[in-house]
Amino acid sequence: MMTLKGNRGQSITEFIIVMPIFFILLFGIFEFAYIYRAKATLNTATFEAARAGALHHARIAPMRDALAKGMTPLYMKGKTVDDSALAMVNMSVAYGTAKAMAVAIDKVPAFNVKSVSIISPTQAIFDRFKVKRSVKLQYETNFSEHEFIPNDNLLFRSAQSVKLNSGGEEIDMNVQDANLLKIKTAWCYNMKVPLLKNLINTAVSGFWGGILTASDEQKTCNAIGLANGGVYMALTSQSTIRMQSHVVSDGSNLN
C-alpha cells in the first residue's frame, strides 16, 4: 500500500505535465481564431481582386491594388471612428502595410510565388482565341491595335469547343470559357500568440526550415520573416469570375 509520504508531490507532477498542454490548447484557440479571420478576409479580398481583373483586362497591377485594399481591414487598429481624420490616417497606414506585403511577396525571387497570379486563361489559351483589331482599352485614351481575347457579343459567338494544350494538359475550351478569369492569391499572415506562433510555423515549415517539405508559399513567407523578423503562415485563396473587358497579354500577366 502506498504511504502518504509516497504520494507527496504527485499533484505537482500532474500539474507540470497537464498545464503546458492546457495553455497550448488555450492559446491555440486564440491563434486559430486570428488565422480564420485572416483567411476569411483573404477570400473576400481575392474576389475583389478578381473583379478588378475582370474590369481591367486581366492586368496584374489593378488586381494587386484591389487585393491590398481588401486586406486592409486586417491591419486596421483602434476601436472607434469618431475622429474622421484619425480614422483616415489609420486606414492609410493599414493600406500601406497591406500593399507592402503584396509587394514583398512578389519580390521574393526563389519560389515564383506572386500575391496575385492568373490560373486561367493561360498564354496558350490566349494565343488560341486572340484577335487583333483597333480598340480602346480601359486604361487608354485613344484607339490602337491590340491582340486580345474578345469579350463582346459572347452570346452570339460560336460555342464550339477546340482542343488545346494548356500547362501540359489537353483541354476542350471555347471562347466563352476563355472569358472566365480564375486567379490565385497568396498572403503571409503574421501570427500573434507568443511561443505558439513559432510552434505552428515549425509545423507548417517542416524540416530544415521547410526547404524540402514546405509549400512554395510557406517558403516565401519564411523568407519574408527572415528579412523582417515576423513569424508567418502562408494563406492562399482562389476566385473565378466572368470577364467584363477584353483579356490582354502584357507579357507578364498570363502564364
Short mmCIF file of C-alpha atoms in Angstrom, two decimals:
data_model
loop_
_atom_site.label_atom_id
_atom_site.label_comp_id
_atom_site.label_asym_id
_atom_site.label_seq_id
_atom_site.Cartn_x
_atom_site.Cartn_y
_atom_site.Cartn_z
CA MET A 1 0.00 0.00 0.00
CA MET A 2 1.29 3.46 -0.98
CA THR A 3 2.01 5.55 2.11
CA LEU A 4 1.07 9.21 2.48
CA LYS A 5 4.72 10.08 2.26
CA GLY A 6 4.99 8.23 -1.06
CA ASN A 7 2.09 10.24 -2.53
CA ARG A 8 3.66 13.60 -1.85
CA GLY A 9 4.44 15.63 -4.98
CA GLN A 10 2.07 13.68 -7.20
CA SER A 11 -0.15 16.69 -7.96
CA ILE A 12 2.91 18.77 -8.85
CA THR A 13 3.95 16.15 -11.40
CA GLU A 14 0.47 16.14 -12.91
CA PHE A 15 0.46 19.94 -12.98
CA ILE A 16 3.80 20.05 -14.81
CA ILE A 17 2.50 17.65 -17.45
CA VAL A 18 -1.04 18.96 -17.89
CA MET A 19 -0.65 22.75 -17.70
CA PRO A 20 1.63 23.19 -20.73
CA ILE A 21 -0.83 21.14 -22.80
CA PHE A 22 -3.72 23.21 -21.43
CA PHE A 23 -2.04 26.50 -22.31
CA ILE A 24 -1.11 25.26 -25.79
CA LEU A 25 -4.76 24.39 -26.42
CA LEU A 26 -5.97 27.67 -24.93
CA PHE A 27 -3.56 29.84 -26.90
CA GLY A 28 -4.27 27.70 -29.96
CA ILE A 29 -7.92 28.71 -29.82
CA PHE A 30 -6.93 32.38 -29.94
CA GLU A 31 -4.34 31.95 -32.70
CA PHE A 32 -6.56 29.85 -34.94
CA ALA A 33 -9.36 32.38 -34.48
CA TYR A 34 -6.97 35.02 -35.81
CA ILE A 35 -5.95 32.73 -38.67
CA TYR A 36 -9.59 32.07 -39.57
CA ARG A 37 -10.25 35.82 -39.63
CA ALA A 38 -7.26 36.34 -41.90
CA LYS A 39 -8.38 33.56 -44.26
CA ALA A 40 -11.93 34.92 -44.43
CA THR A 41 -10.52 38.38 -45.18
CA LEU A 42 -8.30 36.91 -47.90
CA ASN A 43 -11.26 35.11 -49.50
CA THR A 44 -13.17 38.38 -49.74
CA ALA A 45 -10.12 40.29 -50.97
CA THR A 46 -9.48 37.63 -53.62
CA PHE A 47 -12.97 38.12 -55.02
CA GLU A 48 -12.38 41.88 -55.08
CA ALA A 49 -9.10 41.29 -56.94
CA ALA A 50 -10.83 39.03 -59.47
CA ARG A 51 -13.50 41.65 -60.03
CA ALA A 52 -10.83 44.28 -60.63
CA GLY A 53 -9.16 41.95 -63.12
CA ALA A 54 -12.46 41.39 -64.91
CA LEU A 55 -12.87 45.14 -65.36
CA HIS A 56 -9.22 45.90 -66.21
CA HIS A 57 -8.32 43.40 -68.94
CA ALA A 58 -6.85 40.78 -66.56
CA ARG A 59 -3.93 43.06 -65.70
CA ILE A 60 -1.99 42.23 -62.54
CA ALA A 61 -1.46 45.75 -61.16
CA PRO A 62 -5.18 46.59 -60.65
CA MET A 63 -5.74 43.15 -59.10
CA ARG A 64 -2.81 43.61 -56.71
CA ASP A 65 -4.16 47.01 -55.66
CA ALA A 66 -7.64 45.54 -55.10
CA LEU A 67 -6.15 42.68 -53.08
CA ALA A 68 -4.26 45.13 -50.85
CA LYS A 69 -7.42 47.19 -50.34
CA GLY A 70 -9.34 44.04 -49.46
CA MET A 71 -6.70 43.03 -46.91
CA THR A 72 -6.60 46.49 -45.33
CA PRO A 73 -9.17 45.64 -42.58
CA LEU A 74 -6.74 43.01 -41.28
CA TYR A 75 -4.28 45.78 -40.37
CA MET A 76 -6.71 48.38 -39.02
CA LYS A 77 -6.15 49.47 -35.42
CA GLY A 78 -8.37 51.32 -32.96
CA LYS A 79 -11.88 50.78 -31.67
CA THR A 80 -13.69 53.92 -32.82
CA VAL A 81 -14.09 56.08 -35.92
CA ASP A 82 -15.42 59.15 -34.10
CA ASP A 83 -12.38 61.11 -35.24
CA SER A 84 -12.62 61.01 -39.03
CA ALA A 85 -9.11 62.42 -39.55
CA LEU A 86 -7.58 59.79 -37.27
CA ALA A 87 -9.62 57.07 -38.97
CA MET A 88 -8.35 58.21 -42.37
CA VAL A 89 -4.75 58.12 -41.16
CA ASN A 90 -5.33 54.68 -39.65
CA MET A 91 -6.81 53.41 -42.91
CA SER A 92 -3.95 54.85 -44.97
CA VAL A 93 -1.35 53.19 -42.73
CA ALA A 94 -3.21 49.88 -42.89
CA TYR A 95 -3.43 50.05 -46.69
CA GLY A 96 0.27 50.87 -46.91
CA THR A 97 1.07 47.85 -44.73
CA ALA A 98 -1.08 45.57 -46.88
CA LYS A 99 0.39 46.93 -50.12
CA ALA A 100 3.91 46.45 -48.74
CA MET A 101 3.14 42.79 -48.00
CA ALA A 102 1.84 42.23 -51.55
CA VAL A 103 4.98 43.81 -52.99
CA ALA A 104 7.21 41.80 -50.64
CA ILE A 105 5.63 38.52 -51.77
CA ASP A 106 6.14 39.47 -55.42
CA LYS A 107 9.79 40.37 -54.85
CA VAL A 108 10.91 37.06 -53.30
CA PRO A 109 12.74 35.60 -56.31
CA ALA A 110 13.39 31.98 -55.45
CA PHE A 111 9.98 30.30 -55.41
CA ASN A 112 7.98 32.03 -58.19
CA VAL A 113 5.10 32.88 -55.84
CA LYS A 114 3.05 36.00 -56.56
CA SER A 115 0.47 37.81 -54.49
CA VAL A 116 -1.87 37.52 -57.49
CA SER A 117 -1.43 35.04 -60.32
CA ILE A 118 -3.76 34.05 -63.16
CA ILE A 119 -4.62 30.37 -63.42
CA SER A 120 -6.86 30.81 -66.47
CA PRO A 121 -6.70 31.96 -69.18
CA THR A 122 -3.14 30.83 -69.82
CA GLN A 123 -0.88 32.13 -72.56
CA ALA A 124 -1.78 29.07 -74.66
CA ILE A 125 -5.50 29.86 -74.32
CA PHE A 126 -4.82 33.49 -75.19
CA ASP A 127 -2.86 32.52 -78.31
CA ARG A 128 -5.69 30.26 -79.49
CA PHE A 129 -8.58 32.71 -79.08
CA LYS A 130 -6.92 36.09 -79.58
CA VAL A 131 -7.97 38.52 -82.28
CA LYS A 132 -6.21 41.65 -83.48
CA ARG A 133 -8.05 44.87 -84.18
CA SER A 134 -8.17 48.53 -83.26
CA VAL A 135 -9.72 49.03 -79.86
CA LYS A 136 -9.60 51.50 -76.96
CA LEU A 137 -8.72 49.66 -73.77
CA GLN A 138 -9.89 50.78 -70.35
CA TYR A 139 -6.61 52.50 -69.47
CA GLU A 140 -6.14 54.21 -72.87
CA THR A 141 -7.49 57.46 -74.28
CA ASN A 142 -7.22 56.60 -77.99
CA PHE A 143 -7.90 53.62 -80.22
CA SER A 144 -4.90 51.47 -81.16
CA GLU A 145 -4.26 47.95 -82.41
CA HIS A 146 -4.12 45.21 -79.78
CA GLU A 147 -4.27 41.45 -79.56
CA PHE A 148 -6.90 40.29 -77.07
CA ILE A 149 -9.49 37.64 -76.28
CA PRO A 150 -12.75 39.33 -77.31
CA ASN A 151 -15.35 39.89 -74.63
CA ASP A 152 -18.07 41.47 -76.75
CA ASN A 153 -21.13 39.63 -78.13
CA LEU A 154 -20.27 36.36 -76.37
CA LEU A 155 -23.90 35.24 -76.60
CA PHE A 156 -23.69 35.28 -80.39
CA ARG A 157 -20.19 33.86 -80.80
CA SER A 158 -19.65 30.20 -81.62
CA ALA A 159 -19.71 27.94 -78.57
CA GLN A 160 -17.86 25.15 -80.36
CA SER A 161 -15.01 23.78 -78.28
CA VAL A 162 -11.50 23.24 -79.57
CA LYS A 163 -8.73 21.07 -78.16
CA LEU A 164 -5.58 22.76 -76.99
CA ASN A 165 -2.63 22.10 -74.74
CA SER A 166 -2.54 24.33 -71.67
CA GLY A 167 0.02 23.74 -68.96
CA GLY A 168 0.87 20.31 -70.36
CA GLU A 169 -2.78 19.21 -70.26
CA GLU A 170 -5.17 18.61 -73.16
CA ILE A 171 -8.39 20.56 -72.61
CA ASP A 172 -11.57 21.40 -74.53
CA MET A 173 -12.40 25.10 -74.48
CA ASN A 174 -14.46 27.68 -76.32
CA VAL A 175 -14.26 31.46 -76.36
CA GLN A 176 -16.88 31.72 -73.61
CA ASP A 177 -14.71 29.54 -71.34
CA ALA A 178 -11.68 31.64 -72.26
CA ASN A 179 -13.50 34.65 -70.79
CA LEU A 180 -13.60 33.07 -67.34
CA LEU A 181 -10.88 34.66 -65.21
CA LYS A 182 -9.56 32.37 -62.49
CA ILE A 183 -6.96 33.76 -60.12
CA LYS A 184 -4.96 32.55 -57.15
CA THR A 185 -3.76 34.79 -54.34
CA ALA A 186 -1.08 34.25 -51.71
CA TRP A 187 -0.67 36.09 -48.43
CA CYS A 188 1.65 35.91 -45.44
CA TYR A 189 -0.20 36.22 -42.15
CA ASN A 190 1.95 37.41 -39.25
CA MET A 191 0.87 35.24 -36.31
CA LYS A 192 0.34 36.89 -32.95
CA VAL A 193 0.36 34.47 -30.00
CA PRO A 194 3.86 34.11 -28.46
CA LEU A 195 5.51 30.68 -28.49
CA LEU A 196 2.56 29.07 -30.25
CA LYS A 197 3.24 31.02 -33.43
CA ASN A 198 6.72 29.50 -33.57
CA LEU A 199 5.27 26.04 -32.98
CA ILE A 200 2.75 26.47 -35.81
CA ASN A 201 5.40 27.88 -38.12
CA THR A 202 7.65 24.90 -37.42
CA ALA A 203 4.76 22.51 -38.10
CA VAL A 204 3.87 24.05 -41.47
CA SER A 205 7.50 24.55 -42.48
CA GLY A 206 8.74 21.01 -41.84
CA PHE A 207 12.39 20.02 -41.73
CA TRP A 208 15.35 22.34 -42.30
CA GLY A 209 13.19 25.45 -42.38
CA GLY A 210 10.87 23.97 -44.98
CA ILE A 211 13.46 23.70 -47.74
CA LEU A 212 12.35 20.15 -48.51
CA THR A 213 8.80 19.85 -47.22
CA ALA A 214 7.06 23.24 -47.05
CA SER A 215 4.91 24.66 -49.84
CA ASP A 216 6.42 27.33 -52.06
CA GLU A 217 4.05 29.85 -50.48
CA GLN A 218 5.29 28.96 -46.99
CA LYS A 219 8.91 29.15 -48.13
CA THR A 220 8.19 32.63 -49.48
CA CYS A 221 6.64 33.70 -46.18
CA ASN A 222 9.57 32.24 -44.25
CA ALA A 223 11.95 34.27 -46.43
CA ILE A 224 9.99 37.44 -45.64
CA GLY A 225 10.10 36.50 -41.95
CA LEU A 226 13.87 36.18 -42.07
CA ALA A 227 14.05 39.68 -43.54
CA ASN A 228 11.74 41.47 -41.09
CA GLY A 229 11.62 39.21 -38.03
CA GLY A 230 7.98 38.16 -38.43
CA VAL A 231 6.62 34.65 -37.95
CA TYR A 232 4.30 33.97 -40.86
CA MET A 233 1.79 31.40 -42.02
CA ALA A 234 1.07 31.21 -45.74
CA LEU A 235 -2.56 31.56 -46.81
CA THR A 236 -3.93 31.07 -50.32
CA SER A 237 -7.28 31.59 -51.99
CA GLN A 238 -8.86 31.32 -55.44
CA SER A 239 -11.72 33.05 -57.22
CA THR A 240 -13.37 32.76 -60.63
CA ILE A 241 -15.35 35.48 -62.39
CA ARG A 242 -16.52 36.22 -65.93
CA MET A 243 -14.55 38.89 -67.74
CA GLN A 244 -16.24 42.25 -68.30
CA SER A 245 -13.48 43.52 -70.60
CA HIS A 246 -11.18 42.11 -73.26
CA VAL A 247 -8.33 39.89 -71.98
CA VAL A 248 -4.95 41.32 -72.97
CA SER A 249 -1.48 39.84 -72.55
CA ASP A 250 1.18 42.30 -71.45
CA GLY A 251 3.96 39.72 -71.31
CA SER A 252 3.77 39.11 -67.58
CA ASN A 253 0.17 38.55 -66.54
CA LEU A 254 -0.51 35.21 -68.30
CA ASN A 255 1.47 32.03 -67.63
#
